[in-house]
PDB file of C-alpha atoms in Angstrom:
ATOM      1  CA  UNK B  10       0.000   0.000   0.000  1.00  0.00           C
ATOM      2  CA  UNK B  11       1.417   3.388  -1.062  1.00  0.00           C
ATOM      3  CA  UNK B  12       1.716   6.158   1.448  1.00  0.00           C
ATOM      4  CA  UNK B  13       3.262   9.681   1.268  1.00  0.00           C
ATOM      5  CA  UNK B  14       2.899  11.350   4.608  1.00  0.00           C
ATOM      6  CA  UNK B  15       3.493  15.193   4.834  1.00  0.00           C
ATOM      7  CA  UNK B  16       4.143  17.212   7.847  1.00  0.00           C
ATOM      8  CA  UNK B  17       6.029  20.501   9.000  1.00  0.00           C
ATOM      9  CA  UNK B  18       3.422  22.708   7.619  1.00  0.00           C
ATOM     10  CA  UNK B  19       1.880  25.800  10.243  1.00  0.00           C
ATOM     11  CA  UNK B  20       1.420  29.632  10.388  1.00  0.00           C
ATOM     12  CA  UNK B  21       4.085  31.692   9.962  1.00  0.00           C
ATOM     13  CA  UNK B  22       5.241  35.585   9.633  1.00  0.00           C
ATOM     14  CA  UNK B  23       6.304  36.671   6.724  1.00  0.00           C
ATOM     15  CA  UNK B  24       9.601  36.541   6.553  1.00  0.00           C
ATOM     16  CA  UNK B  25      10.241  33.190   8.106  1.00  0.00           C
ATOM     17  CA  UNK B  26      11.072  29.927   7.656  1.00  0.00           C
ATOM     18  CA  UNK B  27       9.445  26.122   7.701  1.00  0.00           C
ATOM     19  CA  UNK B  28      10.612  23.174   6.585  1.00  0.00           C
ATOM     20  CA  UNK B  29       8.020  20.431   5.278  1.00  0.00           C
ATOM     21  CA  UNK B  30       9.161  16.530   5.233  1.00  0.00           C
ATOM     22  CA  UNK B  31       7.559  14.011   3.305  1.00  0.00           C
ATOM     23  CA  UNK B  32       7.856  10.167   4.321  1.00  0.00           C
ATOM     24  CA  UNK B  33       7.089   7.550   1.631  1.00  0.00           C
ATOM     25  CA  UNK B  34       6.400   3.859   2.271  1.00  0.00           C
ATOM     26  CA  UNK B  35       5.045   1.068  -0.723  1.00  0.00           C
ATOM     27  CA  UNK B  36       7.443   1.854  -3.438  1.00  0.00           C
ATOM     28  CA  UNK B  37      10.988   1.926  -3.852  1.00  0.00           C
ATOM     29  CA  UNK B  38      11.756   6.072  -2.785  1.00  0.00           C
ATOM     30  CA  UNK B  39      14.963   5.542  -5.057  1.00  0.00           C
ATOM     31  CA  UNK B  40      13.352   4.650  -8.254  1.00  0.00           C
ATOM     32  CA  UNK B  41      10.954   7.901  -8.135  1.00  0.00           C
ATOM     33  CA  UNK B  42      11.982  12.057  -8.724  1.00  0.00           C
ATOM     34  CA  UNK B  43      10.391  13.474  -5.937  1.00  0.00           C
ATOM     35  CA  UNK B  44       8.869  17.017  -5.126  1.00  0.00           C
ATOM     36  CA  UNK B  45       6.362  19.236  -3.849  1.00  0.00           C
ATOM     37  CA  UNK B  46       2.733  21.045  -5.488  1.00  0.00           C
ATOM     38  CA  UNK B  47       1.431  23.771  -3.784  1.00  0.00           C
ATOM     39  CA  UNK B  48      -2.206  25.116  -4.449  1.00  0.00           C
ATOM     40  CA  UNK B  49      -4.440  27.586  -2.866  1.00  0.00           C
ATOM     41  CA  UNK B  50      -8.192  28.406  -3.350  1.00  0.00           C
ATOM     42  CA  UNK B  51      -8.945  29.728  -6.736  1.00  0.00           C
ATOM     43  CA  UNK B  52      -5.442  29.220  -8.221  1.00  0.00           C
ATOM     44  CA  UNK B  53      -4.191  26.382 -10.672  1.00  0.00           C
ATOM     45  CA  UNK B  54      -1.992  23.779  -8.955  1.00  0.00           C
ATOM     46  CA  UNK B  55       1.854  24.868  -8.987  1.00  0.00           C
ATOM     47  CA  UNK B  56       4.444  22.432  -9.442  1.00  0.00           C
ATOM     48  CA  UNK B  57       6.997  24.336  -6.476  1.00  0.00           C
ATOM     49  CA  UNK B  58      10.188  21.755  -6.772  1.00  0.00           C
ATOM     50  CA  UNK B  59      11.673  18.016  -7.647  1.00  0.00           C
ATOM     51  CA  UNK B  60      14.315  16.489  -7.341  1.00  0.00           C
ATOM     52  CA  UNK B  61      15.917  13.594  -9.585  1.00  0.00           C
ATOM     53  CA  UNK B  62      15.663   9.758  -8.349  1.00  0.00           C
ATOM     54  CA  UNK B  63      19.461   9.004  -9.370  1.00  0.00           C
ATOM     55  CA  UNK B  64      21.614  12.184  -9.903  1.00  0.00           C
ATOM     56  CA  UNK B  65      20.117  15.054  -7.784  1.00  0.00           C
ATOM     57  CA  UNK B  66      19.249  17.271 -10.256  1.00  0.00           C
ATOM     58  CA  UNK B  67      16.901  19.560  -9.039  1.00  0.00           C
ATOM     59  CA  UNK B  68      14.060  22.060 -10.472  1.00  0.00           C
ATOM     60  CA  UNK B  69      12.479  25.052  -9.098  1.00  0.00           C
ATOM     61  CA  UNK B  70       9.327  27.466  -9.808  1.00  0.00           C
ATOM     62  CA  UNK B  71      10.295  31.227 -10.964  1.00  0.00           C
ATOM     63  CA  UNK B  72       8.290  31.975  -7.563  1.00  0.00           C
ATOM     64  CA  UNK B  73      10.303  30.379  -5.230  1.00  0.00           C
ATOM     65  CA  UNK B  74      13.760  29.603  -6.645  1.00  0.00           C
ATOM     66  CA  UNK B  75      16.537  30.870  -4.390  1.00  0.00           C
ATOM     67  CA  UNK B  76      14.443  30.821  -1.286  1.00  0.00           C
ATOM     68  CA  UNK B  77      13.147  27.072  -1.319  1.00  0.00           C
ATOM     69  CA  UNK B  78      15.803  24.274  -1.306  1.00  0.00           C
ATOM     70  CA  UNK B  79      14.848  20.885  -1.829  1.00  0.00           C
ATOM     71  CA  UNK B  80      16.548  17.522  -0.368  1.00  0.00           C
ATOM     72  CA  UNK B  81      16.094  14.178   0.014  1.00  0.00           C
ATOM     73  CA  UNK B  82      17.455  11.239   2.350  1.00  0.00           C
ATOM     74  CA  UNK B  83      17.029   7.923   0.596  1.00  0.00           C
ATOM     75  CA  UNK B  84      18.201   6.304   3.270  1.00  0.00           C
ATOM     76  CA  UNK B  85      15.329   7.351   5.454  1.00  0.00           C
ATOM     77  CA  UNK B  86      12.691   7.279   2.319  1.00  0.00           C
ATOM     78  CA  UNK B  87      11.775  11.065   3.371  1.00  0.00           C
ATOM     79  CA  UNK B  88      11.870  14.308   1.471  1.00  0.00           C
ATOM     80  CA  UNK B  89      12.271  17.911   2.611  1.00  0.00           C
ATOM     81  CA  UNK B  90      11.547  21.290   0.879  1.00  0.00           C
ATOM     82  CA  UNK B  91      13.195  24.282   3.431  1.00  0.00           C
ATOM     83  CA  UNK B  92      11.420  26.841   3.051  1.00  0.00           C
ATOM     84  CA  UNK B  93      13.040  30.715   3.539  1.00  0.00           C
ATOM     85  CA  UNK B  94      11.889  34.335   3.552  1.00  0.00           C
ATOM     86  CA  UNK B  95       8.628  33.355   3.090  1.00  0.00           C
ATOM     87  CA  UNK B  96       5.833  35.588   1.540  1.00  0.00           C
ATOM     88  CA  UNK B  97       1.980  35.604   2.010  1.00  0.00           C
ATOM     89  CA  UNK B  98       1.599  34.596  -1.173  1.00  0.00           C
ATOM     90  CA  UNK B  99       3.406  31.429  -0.577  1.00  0.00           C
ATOM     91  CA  UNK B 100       0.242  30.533   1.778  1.00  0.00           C
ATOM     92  CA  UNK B 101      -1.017  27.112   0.433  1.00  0.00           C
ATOM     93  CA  UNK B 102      -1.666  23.849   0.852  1.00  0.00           C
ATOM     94  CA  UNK B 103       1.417  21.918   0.140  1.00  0.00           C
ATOM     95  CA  UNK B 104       1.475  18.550  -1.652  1.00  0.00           C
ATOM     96  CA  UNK B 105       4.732  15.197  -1.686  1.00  0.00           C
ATOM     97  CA  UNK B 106       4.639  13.399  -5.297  1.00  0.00           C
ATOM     98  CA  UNK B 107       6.222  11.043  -6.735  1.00  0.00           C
ATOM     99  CA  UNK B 108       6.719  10.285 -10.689  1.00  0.00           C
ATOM    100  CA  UNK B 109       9.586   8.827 -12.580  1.00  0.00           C
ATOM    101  CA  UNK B 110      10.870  12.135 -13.539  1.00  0.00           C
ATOM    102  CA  UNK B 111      10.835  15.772 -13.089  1.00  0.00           C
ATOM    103  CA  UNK B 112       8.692  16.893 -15.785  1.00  0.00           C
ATOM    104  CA  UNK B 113       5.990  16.422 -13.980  1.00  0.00           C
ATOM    105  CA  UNK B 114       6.482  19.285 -11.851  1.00  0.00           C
ATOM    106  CA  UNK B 115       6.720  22.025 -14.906  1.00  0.00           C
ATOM    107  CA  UNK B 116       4.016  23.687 -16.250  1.00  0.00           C
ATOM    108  CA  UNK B 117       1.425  21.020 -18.161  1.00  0.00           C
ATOM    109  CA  UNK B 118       3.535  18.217 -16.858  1.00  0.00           C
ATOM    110  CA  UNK B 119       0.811  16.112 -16.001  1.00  0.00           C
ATOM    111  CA  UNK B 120      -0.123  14.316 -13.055  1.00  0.00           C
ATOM    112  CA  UNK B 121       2.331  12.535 -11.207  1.00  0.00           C
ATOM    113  CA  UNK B 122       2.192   8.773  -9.619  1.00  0.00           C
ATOM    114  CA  UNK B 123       1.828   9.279  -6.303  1.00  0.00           C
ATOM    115  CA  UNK B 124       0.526  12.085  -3.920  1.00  0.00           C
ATOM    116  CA  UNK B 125       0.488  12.479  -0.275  1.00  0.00           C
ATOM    117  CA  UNK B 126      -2.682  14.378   0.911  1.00  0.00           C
ATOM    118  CA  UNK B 127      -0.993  17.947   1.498  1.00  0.00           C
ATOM    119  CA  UNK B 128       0.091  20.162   5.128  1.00  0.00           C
ATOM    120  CA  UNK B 129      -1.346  23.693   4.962  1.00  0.00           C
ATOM    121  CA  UNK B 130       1.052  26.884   4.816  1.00  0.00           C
ATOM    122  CA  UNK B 131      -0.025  29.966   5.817  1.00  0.00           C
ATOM    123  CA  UNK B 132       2.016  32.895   5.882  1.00  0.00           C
ATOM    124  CA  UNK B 133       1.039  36.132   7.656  1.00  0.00           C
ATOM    125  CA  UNK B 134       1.481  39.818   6.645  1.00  0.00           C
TER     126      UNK B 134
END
């Protein structure tokens, strides 16, 4: 049975920091890219960040990139997004997938594989 667990979301200022983990169990976490959706009421789904299954090659959104960082531990199955300066309008509920690859995450990539069922952000003014 396939399970992606998210946690570390909560309120924040704006201007702080959270980091969200994601902890996978019923596939092999080594065979699967791995990243993060975010989406809020009344806005399209936003593939935030991946990361590659084998080589660590990682992709970020225009919105976030140089304030997010993404990781994983494959020894631990578990993913993390650290999350930086953050913004109200990074307020959102925040989503673990897994797919083969990255593409999934770019704009009209598709769905991918697996999803966890999301930990809210909210970032205040």
């Amino acid at each position: 049975q396939v399970k992606v667990v998210e946690s570390g979301g909560g309120l924040v200022q704006a201007g702080g920091s959270l980091r969200l983990s994601c902890t996978v169990s019923g596939f092999t976490f080594d065979d699967y890219a791995m990243g993060w959706f975010r989406q809020s009421p009344g806005k399209e789904r936003e593939g935030v960040s991946c990361i590659n299954r084998s080589d660590g090659m990682t992709y970020y959104s225009d919105s976030v990139k140089g304030r997010f960082t993404i990781s994983r531990d494959n020894a631990k199955n578990t993913l993390y997004l650290q999350m930086s300066s953050l913004k109200p309008e990074d307020t959102a509920m925040y989503y673990c997938a897994a797919d083969r690859w990255c593409d999934k995450w770019r704009p009209r990539g598709g769905s991918p594989d697996h999803w966890g069922q999301g930990t809210q952000v909210t970032v205040s003014s």
